[in-house]
PDB file of C-alpha atoms in Angstrom:
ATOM      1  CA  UNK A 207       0.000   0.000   0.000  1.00  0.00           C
ATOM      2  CA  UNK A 208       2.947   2.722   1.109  1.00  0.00           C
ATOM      3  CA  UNK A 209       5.002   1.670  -2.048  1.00  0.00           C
ATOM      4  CA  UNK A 210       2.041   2.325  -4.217  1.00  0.00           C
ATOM      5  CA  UNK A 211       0.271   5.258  -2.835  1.00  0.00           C
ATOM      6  CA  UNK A 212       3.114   7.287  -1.451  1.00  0.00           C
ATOM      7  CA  UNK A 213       4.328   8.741  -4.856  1.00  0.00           C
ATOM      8  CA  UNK A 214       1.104   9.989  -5.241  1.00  0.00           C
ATOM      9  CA  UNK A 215       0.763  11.430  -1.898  1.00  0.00           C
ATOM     10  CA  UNK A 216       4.133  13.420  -2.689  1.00  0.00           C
ATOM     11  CA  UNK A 217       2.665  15.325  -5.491  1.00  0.00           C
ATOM     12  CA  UNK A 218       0.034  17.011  -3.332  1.00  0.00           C
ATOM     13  CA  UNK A 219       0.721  19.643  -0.651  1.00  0.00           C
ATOM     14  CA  UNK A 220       0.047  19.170   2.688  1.00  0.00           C
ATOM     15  CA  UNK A 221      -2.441  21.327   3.528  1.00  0.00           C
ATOM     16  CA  UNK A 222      -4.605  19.168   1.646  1.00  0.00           C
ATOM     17  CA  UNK A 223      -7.755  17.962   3.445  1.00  0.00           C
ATOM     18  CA  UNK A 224      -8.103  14.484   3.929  1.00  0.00           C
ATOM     19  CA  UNK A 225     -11.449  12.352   4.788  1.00  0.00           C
ATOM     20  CA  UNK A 226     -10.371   8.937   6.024  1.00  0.00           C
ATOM     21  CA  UNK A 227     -12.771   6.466   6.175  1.00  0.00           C
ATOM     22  CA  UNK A 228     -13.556   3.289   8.219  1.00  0.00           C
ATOM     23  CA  UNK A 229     -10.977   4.032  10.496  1.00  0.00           C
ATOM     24  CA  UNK A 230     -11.997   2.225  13.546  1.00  0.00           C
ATOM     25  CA  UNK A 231      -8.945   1.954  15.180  1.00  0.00           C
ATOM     26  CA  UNK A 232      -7.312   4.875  13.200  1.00  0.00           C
ATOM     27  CA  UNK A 233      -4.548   3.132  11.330  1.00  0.00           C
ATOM     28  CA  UNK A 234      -4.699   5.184   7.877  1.00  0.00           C
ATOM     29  CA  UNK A 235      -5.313   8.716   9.853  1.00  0.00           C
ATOM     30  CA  UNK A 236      -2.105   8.094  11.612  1.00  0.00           C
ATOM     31  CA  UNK A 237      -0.307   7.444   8.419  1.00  0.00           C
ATOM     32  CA  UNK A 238      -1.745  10.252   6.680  1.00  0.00           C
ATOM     33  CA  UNK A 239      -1.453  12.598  10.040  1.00  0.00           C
ATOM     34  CA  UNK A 240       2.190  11.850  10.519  1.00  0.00           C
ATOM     35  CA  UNK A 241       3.337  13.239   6.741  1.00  0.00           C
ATOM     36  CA  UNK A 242       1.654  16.736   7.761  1.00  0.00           C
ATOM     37  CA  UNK A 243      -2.017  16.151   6.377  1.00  0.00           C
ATOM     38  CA  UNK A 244      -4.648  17.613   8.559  1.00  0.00           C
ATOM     39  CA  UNK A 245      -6.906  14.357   8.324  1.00  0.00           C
ATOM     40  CA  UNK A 246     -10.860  13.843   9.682  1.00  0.00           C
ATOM     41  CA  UNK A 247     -10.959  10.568  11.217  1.00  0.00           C
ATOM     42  CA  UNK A 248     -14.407   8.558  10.694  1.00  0.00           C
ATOM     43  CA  UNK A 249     -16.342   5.722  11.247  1.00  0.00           C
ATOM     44  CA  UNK A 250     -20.012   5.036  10.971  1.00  0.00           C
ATOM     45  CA  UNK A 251     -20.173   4.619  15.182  1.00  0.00           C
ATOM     46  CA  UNK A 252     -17.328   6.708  15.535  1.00  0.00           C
ATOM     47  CA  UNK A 253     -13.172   6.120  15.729  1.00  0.00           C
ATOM     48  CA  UNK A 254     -13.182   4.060  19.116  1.00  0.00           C
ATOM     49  CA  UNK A 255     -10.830   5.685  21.872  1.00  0.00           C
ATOM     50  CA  UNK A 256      -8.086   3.071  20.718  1.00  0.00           C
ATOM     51  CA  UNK A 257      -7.432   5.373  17.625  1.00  0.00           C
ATOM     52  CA  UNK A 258      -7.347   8.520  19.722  1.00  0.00           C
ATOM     53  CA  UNK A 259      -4.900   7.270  21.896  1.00  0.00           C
ATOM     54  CA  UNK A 260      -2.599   5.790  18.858  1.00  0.00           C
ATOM     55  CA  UNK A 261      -2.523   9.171  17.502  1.00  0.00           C
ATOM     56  CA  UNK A 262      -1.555  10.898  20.950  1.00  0.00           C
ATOM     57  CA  UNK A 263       1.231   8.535  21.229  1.00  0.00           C
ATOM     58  CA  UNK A 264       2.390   9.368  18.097  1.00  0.00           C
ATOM     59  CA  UNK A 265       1.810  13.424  19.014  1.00  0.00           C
ATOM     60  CA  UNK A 266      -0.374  13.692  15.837  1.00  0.00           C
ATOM     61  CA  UNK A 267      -3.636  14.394  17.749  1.00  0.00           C
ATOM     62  CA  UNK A 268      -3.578  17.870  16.648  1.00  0.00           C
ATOM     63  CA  UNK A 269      -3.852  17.638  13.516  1.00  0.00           C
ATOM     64  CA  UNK A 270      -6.569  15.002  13.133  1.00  0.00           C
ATOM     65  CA  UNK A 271     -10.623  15.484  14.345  1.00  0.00           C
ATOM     66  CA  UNK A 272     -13.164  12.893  14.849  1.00  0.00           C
ATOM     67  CA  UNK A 273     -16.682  12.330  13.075  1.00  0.00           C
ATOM     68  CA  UNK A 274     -19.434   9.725  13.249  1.00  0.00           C
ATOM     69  CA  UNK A 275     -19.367   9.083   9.437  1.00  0.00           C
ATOM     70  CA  UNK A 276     -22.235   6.830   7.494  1.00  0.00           C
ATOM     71  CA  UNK A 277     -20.853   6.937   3.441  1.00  0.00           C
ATOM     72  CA  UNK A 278     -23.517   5.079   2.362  1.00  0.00           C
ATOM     73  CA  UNK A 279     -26.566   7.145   3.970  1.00  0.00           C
ATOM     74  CA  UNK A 280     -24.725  10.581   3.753  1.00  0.00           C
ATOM     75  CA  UNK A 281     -26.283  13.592   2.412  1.00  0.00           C
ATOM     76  CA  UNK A 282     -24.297  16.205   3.603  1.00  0.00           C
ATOM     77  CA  UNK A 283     -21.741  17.382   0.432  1.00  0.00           C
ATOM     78  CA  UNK A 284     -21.133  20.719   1.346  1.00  0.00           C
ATOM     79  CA  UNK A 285     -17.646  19.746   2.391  1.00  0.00           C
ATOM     80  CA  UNK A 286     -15.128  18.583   0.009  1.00  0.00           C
ATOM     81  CA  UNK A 287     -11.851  16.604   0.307  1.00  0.00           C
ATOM     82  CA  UNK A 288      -8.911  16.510  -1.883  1.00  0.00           C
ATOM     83  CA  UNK A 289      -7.920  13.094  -0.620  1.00  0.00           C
ATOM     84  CA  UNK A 290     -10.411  10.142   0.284  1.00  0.00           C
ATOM     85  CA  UNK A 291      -8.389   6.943   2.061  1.00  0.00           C
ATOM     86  CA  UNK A 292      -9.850   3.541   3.104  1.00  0.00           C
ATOM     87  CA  UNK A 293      -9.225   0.234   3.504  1.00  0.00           C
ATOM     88  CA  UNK A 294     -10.912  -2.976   3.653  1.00  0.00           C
ATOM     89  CA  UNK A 295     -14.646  -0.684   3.491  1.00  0.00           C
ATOM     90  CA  UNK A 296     -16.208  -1.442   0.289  1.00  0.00           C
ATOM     91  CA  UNK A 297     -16.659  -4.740   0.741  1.00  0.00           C
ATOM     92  CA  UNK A 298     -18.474  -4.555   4.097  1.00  0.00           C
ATOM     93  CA  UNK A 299     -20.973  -1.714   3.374  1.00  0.00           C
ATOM     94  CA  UNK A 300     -24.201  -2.412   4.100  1.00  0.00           C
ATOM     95  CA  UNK A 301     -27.312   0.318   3.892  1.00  0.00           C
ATOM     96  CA  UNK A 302     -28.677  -0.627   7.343  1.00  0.00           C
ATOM     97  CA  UNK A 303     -26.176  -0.775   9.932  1.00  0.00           C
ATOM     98  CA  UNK A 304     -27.179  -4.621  11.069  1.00  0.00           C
ATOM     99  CA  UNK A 305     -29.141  -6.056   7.806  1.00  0.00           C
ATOM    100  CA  UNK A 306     -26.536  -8.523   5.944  1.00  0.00           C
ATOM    101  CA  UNK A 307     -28.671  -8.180   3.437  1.00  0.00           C
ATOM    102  CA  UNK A 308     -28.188  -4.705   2.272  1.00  0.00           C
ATOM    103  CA  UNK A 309     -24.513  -5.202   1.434  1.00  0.00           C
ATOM    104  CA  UNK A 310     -25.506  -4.747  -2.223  1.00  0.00           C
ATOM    105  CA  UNK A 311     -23.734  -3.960  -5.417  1.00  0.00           C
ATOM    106  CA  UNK A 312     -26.471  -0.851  -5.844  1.00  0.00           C
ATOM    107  CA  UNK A 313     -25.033  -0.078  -2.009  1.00  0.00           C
ATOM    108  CA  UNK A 314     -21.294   0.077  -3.192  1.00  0.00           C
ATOM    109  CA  UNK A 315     -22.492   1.919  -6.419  1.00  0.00           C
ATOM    110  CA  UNK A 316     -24.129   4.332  -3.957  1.00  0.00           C
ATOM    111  CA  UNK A 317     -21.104   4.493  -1.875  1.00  0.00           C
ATOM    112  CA  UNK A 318     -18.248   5.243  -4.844  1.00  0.00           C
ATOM    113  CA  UNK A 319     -20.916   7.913  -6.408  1.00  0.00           C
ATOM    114  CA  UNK A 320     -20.774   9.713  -2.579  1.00  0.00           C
ATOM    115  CA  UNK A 321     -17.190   9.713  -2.500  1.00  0.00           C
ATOM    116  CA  UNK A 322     -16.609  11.495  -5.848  1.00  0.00           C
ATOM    117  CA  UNK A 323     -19.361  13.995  -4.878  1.00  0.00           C
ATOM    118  CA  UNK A 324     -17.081  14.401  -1.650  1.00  0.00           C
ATOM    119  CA  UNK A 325     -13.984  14.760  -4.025  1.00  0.00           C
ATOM    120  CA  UNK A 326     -12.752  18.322  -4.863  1.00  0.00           C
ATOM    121  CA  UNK A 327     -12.591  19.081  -8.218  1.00  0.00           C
ATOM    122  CA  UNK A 328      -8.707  17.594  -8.217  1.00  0.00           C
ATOM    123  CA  UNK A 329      -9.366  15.242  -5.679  1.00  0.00           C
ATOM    124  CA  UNK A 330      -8.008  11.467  -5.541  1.00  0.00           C
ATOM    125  CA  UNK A 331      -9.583   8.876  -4.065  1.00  0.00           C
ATOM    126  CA  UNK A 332      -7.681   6.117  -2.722  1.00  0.00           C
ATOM    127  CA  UNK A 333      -9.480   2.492  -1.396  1.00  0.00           C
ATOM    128  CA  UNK A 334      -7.761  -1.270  -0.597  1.00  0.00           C
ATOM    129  CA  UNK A 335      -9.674  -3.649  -1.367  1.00  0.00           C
ATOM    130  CA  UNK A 336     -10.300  -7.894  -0.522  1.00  0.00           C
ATOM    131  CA  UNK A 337     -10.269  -9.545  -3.872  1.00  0.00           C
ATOM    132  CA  UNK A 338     -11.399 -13.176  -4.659  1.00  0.00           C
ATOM    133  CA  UNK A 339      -8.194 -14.316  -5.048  1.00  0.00           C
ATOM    134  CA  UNK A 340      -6.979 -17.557  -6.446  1.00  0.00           C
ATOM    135  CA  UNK A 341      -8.669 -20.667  -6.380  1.00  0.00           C
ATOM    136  CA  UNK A 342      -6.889 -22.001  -3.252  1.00  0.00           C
ATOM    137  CA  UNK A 343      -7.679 -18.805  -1.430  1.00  0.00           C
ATOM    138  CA  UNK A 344     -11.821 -18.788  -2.811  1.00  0.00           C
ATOM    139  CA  UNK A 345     -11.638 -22.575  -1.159  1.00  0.00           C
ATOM    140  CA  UNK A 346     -10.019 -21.231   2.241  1.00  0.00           C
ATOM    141  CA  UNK A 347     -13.005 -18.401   2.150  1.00  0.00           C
ATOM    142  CA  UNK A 348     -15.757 -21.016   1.183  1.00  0.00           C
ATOM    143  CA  UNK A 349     -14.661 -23.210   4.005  1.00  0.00           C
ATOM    144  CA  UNK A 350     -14.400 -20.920   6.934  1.00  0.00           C
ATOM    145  CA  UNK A 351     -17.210 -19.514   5.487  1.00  0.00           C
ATOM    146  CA  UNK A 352     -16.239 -15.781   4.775  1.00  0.00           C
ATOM    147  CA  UNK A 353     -17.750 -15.198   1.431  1.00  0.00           C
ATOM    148  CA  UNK A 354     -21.128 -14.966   3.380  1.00  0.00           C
ATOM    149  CA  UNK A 355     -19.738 -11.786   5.689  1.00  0.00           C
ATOM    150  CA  UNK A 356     -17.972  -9.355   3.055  1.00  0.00           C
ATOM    151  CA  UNK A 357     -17.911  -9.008  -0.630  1.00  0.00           C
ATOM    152  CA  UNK A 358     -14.535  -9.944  -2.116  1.00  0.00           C
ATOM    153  CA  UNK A 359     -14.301  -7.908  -5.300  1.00  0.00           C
ATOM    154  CA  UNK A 360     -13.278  -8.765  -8.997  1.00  0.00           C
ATOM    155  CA  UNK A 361     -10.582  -6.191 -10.883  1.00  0.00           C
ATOM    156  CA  UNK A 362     -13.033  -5.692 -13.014  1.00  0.00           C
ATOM    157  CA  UNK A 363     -15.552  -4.657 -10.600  1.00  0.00           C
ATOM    158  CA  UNK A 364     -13.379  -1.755  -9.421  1.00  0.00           C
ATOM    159  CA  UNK A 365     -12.960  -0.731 -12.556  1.00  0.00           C
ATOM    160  CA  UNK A 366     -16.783  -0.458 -13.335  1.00  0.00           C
ATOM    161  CA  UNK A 367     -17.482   1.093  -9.789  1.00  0.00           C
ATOM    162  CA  UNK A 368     -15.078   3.877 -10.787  1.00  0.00           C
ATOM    163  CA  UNK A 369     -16.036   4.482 -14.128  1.00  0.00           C
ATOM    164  CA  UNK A 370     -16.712   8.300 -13.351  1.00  0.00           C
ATOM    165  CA  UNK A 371     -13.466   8.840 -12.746  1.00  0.00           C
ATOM    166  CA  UNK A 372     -11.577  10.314 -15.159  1.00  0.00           C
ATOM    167  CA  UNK A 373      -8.570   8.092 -14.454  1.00  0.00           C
ATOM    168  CA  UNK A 374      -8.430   4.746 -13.018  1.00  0.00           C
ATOM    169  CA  UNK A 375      -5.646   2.293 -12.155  1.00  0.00           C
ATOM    170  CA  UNK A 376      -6.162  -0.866  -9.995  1.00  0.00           C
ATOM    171  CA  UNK A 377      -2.629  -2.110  -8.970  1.00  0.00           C
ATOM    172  CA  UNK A 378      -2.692  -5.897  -7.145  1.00  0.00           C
ATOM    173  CA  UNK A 379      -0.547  -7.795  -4.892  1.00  0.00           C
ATOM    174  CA  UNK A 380      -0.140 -10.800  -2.600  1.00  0.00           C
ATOM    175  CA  UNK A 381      -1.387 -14.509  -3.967  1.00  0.00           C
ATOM    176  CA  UNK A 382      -0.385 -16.742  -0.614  1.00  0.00           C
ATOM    177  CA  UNK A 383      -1.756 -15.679   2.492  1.00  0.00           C
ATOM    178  CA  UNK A 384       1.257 -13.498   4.803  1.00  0.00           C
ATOM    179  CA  UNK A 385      -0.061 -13.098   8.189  1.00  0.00           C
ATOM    180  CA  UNK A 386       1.475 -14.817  10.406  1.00  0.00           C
ATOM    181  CA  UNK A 387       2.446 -14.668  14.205  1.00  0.00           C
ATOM    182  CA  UNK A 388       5.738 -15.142  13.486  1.00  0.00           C
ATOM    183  CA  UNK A 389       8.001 -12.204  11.448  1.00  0.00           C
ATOM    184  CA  UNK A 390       9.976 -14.572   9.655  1.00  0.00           C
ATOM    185  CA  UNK A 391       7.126 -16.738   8.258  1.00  0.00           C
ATOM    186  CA  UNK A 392       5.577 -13.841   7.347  1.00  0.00           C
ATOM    187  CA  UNK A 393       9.216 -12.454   5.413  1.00  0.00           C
ATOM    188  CA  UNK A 394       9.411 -15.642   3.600  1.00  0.00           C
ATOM    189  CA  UNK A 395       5.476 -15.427   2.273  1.00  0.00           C
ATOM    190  CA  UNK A 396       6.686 -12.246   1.344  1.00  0.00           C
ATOM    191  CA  UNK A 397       9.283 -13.091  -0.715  1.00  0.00           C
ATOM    192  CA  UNK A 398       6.681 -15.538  -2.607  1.00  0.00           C
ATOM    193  CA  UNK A 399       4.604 -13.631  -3.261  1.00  0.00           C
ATOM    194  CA  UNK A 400       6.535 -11.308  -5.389  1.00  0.00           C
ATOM    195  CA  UNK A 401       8.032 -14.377  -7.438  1.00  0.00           C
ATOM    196  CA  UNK A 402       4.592 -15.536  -7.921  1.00  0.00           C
ATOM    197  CA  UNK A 403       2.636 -11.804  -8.150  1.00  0.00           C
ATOM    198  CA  UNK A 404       4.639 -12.023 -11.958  1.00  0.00           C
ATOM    199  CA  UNK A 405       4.100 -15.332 -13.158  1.00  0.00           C
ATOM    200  CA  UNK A 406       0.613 -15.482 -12.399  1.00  0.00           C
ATOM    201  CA  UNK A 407      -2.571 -13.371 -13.685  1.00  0.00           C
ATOM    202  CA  UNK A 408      -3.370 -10.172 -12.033  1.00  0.00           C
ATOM    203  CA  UNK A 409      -6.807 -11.889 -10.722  1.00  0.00           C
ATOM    204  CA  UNK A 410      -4.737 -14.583  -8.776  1.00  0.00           C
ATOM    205  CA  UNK A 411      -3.899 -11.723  -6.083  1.00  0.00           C
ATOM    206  CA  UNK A 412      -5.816 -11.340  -2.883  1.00  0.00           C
ATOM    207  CA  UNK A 413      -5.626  -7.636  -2.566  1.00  0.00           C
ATOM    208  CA  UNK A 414      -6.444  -4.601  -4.837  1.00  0.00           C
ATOM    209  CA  UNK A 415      -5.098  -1.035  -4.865  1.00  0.00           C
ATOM    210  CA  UNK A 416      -7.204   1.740  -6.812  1.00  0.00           C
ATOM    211  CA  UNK A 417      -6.069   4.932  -7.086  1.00  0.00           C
ATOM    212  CA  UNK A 418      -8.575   7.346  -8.903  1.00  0.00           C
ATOM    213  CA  UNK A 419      -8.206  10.822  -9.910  1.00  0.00           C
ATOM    214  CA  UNK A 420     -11.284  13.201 -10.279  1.00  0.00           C
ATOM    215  CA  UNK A 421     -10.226  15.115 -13.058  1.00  0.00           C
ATOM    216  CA  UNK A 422      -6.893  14.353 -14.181  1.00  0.00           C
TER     217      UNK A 422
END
């Protein structure tokens, strides 16, 4: 994620306003909040006090604020954002907070179509996202049973939900799983997956990165 979104990040100055989304614990506000960003935190109950007290370790509390956040429901545009940041969100967003069954491809239509609305007019939206994966990982999912709680997302599926974009790239990575309790499994699983990430199709790769630029 750093490797591809940080050369983007360096093209923009840092009084750039960033809306970071999902962030429960805080994770990607911390990131952003430590390069100089002033960042709003959010969460659709709220950043829990875990992420507050991340970022006052870190001394970056200043420069971040705190919002109960629903993407999905929102109808509030009047603010705009040059950056938009999440992780792991799409696939999880339902319409009503604790019905399954709205976690809908209209829903994550919805959501995308929010997010450029919240987008200034040079703004770049930035989302990581759970992809099916390769067969051994859809049979890993199907067992444990995971396809039924989140919606694990084709490449081409990204691609369609940000066709309003005026430029789209959706860069992938990772084909065996990588974590592990222990560093050096996790190092070695590492090292795989890059020697596999280039002999195998795009779509074999658990993970997706979109970057997608407003106007461009």
């Amino acid at each position: 994620l750093i490797k591809l979104w940080q050369p983007v990040l360096d093209t923009l100055p840092r009084d750039s306003k960033v809306l970071a989304i999902g962030e429960r614990n805080g994770g990607l506000s911390l990131w952003m909040a430590l390069q100089g960003f002033q960042v709003v935190c959010t969460d659709r109950q709220g950043p829990t006090q875990q992420a507050r007290e991340l970022h006052k370790k870190y001394q970056v509390e200043d420069r971040i604020t705190y919002y109960d956040f629903d993407l999905v429901n929102t109808q509030d545009f009047s603010t705009t954002y040059d950056i938009i940041i999440m992780k792991s969100v799409l696939g999880g967003l339902k319409e009503q907070y604790r019905d399954a069954t709205s976690r809908t491809d209209v829903v994550r239509q919805k959501a995308v179509e929010n997010i450029y609305k919240l987008l200034s007019p040079q703004g770049i939206f930035l989302s990581a996202d759970n992809l099916q994966g390769n067969i051994f990982l859809r049979l890993i999912k199907r067992l444990k049973n995971k396809q039924s709680g989140w919606h694990y997302f084709s490449i081409q599926e990204l691609n369609d939900l940000c066709k309003q974009f005026s430029s789209v790239t959706v860069q992938c990575f990772g084909i065996v799983p990588s974590k592990f309790s222990i560093p050096l499994l996790n190092k070695a699983a590492y090292i795989i997956n890059l020697s596999l990430w280039q002999l195998l199709p795009p779509n074999s790769a658990y993970i997706a990165f979109t970057i997608a630029h407003k106007s461009f």
